[in-house]
Coordinates of C-alpha atoms in Angstrom, one line a residue:
Chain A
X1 CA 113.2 77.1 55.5
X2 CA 113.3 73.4 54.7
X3 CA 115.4 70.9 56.4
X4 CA 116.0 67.6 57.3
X5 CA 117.5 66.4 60.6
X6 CA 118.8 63.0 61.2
X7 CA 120.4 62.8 64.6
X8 CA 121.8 59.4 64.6
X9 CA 125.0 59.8 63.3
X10 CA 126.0 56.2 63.8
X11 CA 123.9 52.9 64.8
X12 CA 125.5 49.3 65.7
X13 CA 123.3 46.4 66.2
X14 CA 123.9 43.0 66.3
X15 CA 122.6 40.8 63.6
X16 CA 118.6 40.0 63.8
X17 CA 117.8 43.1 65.7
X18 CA 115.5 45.3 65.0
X19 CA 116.4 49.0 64.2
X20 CA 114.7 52.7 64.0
X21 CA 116.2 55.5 61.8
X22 CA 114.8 58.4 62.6
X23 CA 113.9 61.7 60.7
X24 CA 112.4 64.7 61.7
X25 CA 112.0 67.4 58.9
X26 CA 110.8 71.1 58.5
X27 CA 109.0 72.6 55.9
X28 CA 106.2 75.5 55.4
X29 CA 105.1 73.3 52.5
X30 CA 101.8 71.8 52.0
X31 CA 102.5 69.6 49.6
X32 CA 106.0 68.0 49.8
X33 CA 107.8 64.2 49.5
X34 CA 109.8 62.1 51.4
X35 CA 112.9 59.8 50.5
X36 CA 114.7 57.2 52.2
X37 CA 118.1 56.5 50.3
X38 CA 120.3 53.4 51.3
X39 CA 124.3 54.5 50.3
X40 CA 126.4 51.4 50.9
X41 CA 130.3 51.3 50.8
X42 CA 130.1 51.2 47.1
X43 CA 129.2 54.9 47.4
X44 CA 125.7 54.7 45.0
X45 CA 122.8 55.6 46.5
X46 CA 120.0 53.4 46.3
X47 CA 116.3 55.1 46.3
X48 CA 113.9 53.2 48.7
X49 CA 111.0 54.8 49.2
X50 CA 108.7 58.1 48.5
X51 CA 105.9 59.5 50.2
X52 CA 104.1 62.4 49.6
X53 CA 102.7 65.0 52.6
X54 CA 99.0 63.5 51.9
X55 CA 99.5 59.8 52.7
X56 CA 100.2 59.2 56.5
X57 CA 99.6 55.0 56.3
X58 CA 102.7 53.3 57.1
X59 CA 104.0 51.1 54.4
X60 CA 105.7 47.9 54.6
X61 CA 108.0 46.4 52.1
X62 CA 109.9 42.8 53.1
X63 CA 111.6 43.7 56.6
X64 CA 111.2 47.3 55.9
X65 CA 108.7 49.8 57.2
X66 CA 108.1 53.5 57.3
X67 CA 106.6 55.7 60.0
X68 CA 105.4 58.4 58.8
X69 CA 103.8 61.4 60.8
X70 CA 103.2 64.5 60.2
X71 CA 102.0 65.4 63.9
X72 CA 105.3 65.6 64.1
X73 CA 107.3 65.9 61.3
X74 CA 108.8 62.5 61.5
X75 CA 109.3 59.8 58.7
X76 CA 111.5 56.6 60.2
X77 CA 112.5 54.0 59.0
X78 CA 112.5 50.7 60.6
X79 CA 114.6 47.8 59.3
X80 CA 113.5 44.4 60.9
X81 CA 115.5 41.7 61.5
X82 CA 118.8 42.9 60.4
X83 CA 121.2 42.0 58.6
X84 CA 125.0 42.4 57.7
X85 CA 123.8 43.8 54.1
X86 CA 122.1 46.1 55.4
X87 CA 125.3 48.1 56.8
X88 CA 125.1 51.3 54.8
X89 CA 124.3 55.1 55.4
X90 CA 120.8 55.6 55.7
X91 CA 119.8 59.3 54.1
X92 CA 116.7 60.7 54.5
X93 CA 115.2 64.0 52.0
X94 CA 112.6 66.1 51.0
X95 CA 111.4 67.3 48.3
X96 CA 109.6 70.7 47.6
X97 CA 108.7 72.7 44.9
X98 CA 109.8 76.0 44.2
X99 CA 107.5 78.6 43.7
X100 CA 106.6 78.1 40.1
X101 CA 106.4 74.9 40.1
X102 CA 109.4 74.4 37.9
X103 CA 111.5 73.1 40.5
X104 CA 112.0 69.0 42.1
X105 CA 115.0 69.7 44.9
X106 CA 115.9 67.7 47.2
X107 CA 117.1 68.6 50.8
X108 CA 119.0 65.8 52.3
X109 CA 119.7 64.9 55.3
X110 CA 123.7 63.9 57.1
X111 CA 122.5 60.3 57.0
X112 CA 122.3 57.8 59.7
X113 CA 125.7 54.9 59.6
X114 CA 124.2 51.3 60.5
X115 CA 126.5 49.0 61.3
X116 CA 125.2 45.6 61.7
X117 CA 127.9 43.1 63.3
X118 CA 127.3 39.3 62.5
Chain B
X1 CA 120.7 48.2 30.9
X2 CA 119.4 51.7 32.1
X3 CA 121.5 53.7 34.2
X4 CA 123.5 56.3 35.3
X5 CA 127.5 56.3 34.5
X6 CA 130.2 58.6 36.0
X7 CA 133.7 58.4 35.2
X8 CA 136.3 58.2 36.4
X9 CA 135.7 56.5 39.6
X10 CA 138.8 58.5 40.6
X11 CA 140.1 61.2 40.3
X12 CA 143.5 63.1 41.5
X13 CA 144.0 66.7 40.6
X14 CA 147.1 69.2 41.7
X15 CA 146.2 72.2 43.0
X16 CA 145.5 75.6 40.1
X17 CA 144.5 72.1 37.6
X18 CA 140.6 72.5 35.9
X19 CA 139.0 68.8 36.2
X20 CA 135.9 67.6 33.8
X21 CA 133.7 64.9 35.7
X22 CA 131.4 63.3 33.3
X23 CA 127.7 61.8 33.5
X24 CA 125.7 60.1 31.4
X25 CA 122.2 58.5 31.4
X26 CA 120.4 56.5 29.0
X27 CA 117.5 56.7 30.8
X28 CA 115.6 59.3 29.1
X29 CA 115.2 61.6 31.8
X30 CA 114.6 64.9 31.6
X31 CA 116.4 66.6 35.0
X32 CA 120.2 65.8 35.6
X33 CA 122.0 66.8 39.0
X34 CA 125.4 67.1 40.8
X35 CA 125.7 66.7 44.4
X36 CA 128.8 66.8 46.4
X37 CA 128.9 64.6 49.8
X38 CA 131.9 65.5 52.3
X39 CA 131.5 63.4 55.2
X40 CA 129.0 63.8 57.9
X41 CA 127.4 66.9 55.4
X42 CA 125.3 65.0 53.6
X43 CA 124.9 65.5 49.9
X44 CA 124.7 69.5 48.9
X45 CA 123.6 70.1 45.6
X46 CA 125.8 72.2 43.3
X47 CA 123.6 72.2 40.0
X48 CA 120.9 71.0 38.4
X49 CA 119.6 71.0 34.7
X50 CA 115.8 70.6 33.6
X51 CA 116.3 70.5 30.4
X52 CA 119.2 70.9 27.3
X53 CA 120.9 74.0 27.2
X54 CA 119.5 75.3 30.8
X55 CA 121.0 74.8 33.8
X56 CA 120.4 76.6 37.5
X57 CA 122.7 77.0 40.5
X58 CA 122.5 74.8 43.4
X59 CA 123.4 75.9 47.1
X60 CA 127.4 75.3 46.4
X61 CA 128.1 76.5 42.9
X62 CA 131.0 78.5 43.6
X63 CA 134.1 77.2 41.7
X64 CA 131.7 74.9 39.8
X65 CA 130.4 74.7 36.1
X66 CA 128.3 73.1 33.5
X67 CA 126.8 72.4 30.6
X68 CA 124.0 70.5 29.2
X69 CA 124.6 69.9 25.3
X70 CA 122.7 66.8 25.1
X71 CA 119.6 65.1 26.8
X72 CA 122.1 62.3 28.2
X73 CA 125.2 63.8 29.2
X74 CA 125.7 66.8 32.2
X75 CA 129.5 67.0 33.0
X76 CA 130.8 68.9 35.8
X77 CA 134.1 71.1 35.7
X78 CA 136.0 71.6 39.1
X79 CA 137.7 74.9 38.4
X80 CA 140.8 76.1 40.2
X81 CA 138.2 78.2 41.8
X82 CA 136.9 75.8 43.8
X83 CA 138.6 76.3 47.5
X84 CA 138.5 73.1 48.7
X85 CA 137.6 70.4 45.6
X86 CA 138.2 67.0 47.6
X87 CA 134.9 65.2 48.2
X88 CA 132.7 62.6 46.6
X89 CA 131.2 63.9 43.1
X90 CA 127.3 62.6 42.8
X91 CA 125.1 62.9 39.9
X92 CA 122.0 62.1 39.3
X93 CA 118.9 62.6 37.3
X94 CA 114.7 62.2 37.5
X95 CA 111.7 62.2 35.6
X96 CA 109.2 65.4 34.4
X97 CA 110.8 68.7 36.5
X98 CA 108.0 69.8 38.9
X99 CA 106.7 66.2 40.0
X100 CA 108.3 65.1 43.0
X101 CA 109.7 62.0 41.1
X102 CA 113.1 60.4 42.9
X103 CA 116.2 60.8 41.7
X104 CA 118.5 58.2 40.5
X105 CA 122.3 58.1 41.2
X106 CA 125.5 57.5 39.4
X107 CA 128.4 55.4 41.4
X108 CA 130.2 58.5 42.1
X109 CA 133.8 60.3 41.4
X110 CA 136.0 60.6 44.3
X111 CA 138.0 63.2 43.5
X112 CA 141.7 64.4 46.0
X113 CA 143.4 67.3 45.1
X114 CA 146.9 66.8 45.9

């Protein structure tokens, strides 16, 4: 069964602090993706990253990195240096093919909250 | 601009009423999708088109329907079969079924059943 598990349901930090989202996922898959989506109070989620199951090199983008590991089953997301924009949910998903190959569905997780106080 | 529209941005329905949620993209994709998200549930997906005139159930389609006439436009009906309607409607839509591209999402319908 595929499934994504984020068990932060809600983060507070203080402006300038660095912060971990964490995902852990399951999936009998050998070729699959991972998303991070950013959903602020405007309700529209904004894609942020993909990865697929073959590339385990962190990636870096501004004050954002991903963690990726599949030792584990673990893609986080680490926002550094927050900031008050960055208050949003944080949803992590995967993707995975049906049998077929006719099928791109995502499994999402119940997203992390970040609050990020000034 | 390319994009994703939904409309309304709200929407109030009495209870036994049928309610039509629209989306539209003019981004040329080929896949369209409808999620709903109730809070701390995440986004479930209800259904999802690859291409014009096909459509498949997601893992909530009970009380649910579509259609997919056109390329650009995948509305959602909420039928008075639908238990429990009131949630946050998401659609969304990607690139080439079958390759793992992301999907991009509309602003959402909030619909309340009074």
């Amino acid at each position: 069964a595929q499934k994504v598990t984020q068990a932060q349901t809600e983060i507070s930090v203080v402006e300038k602090e660095d912060v971990t989202l964490d995902c852990v996922y399951e999936t009998r898959d050998t070729t699959y993706y991972l998303f991070w989506y950013k959903q602020p109070p405007s309700g529209e989620l904004v894609f942020l990253i993909r990865r697929n199951s073959f590339d385990e090199q962190n990636e870096i983008s501004g004050r954002y990195s991903w963690n990726f590991q599949k030792s584990t089953s673990s893609f986080n997301f680490t926002i550094t240096a927050s900031q008050v924009v960055d208050s949003a949910v944080y949803f992590c998903a995967l993707s995975y093919m049906n049998y077929g190959g006719a099928t791109n569905k995502l499994i999402f997780g119940t997203g992390t909250l970040l609050a990020v106080q000034p | 601009d390319g994009g994703i529209t939904q409309s309304p941005k709200y929407l109030f329905r009495k209870e036994g009423q049928n309610v039509t949620l629209s989306c539209e993209q003019n981004l040329n994709h080929d896949a369209m999708y409808w999620y709903r998200q109730d809070p701390g549930q995440g986004l479930r997906l209800i259904y999802y088109s690859q291409i014009v005139n096909d459509f498949q159930k997601g893992d909530i389609a009970e009380g649910y329907s579509v259609s997919r006439e056109k390329k650009e436009s995948f509305p959602l009906t909420v039928t008075s079969a639908q238990k429990n309607p009131t949630a946050f409607y998401l659609c969304a839509s990607s690139f080439d079924r079958g390759n793992y591209n992301e999907q991009f999402f509309g602003p959402g319908t909030r619909l309340t059943v009074l």
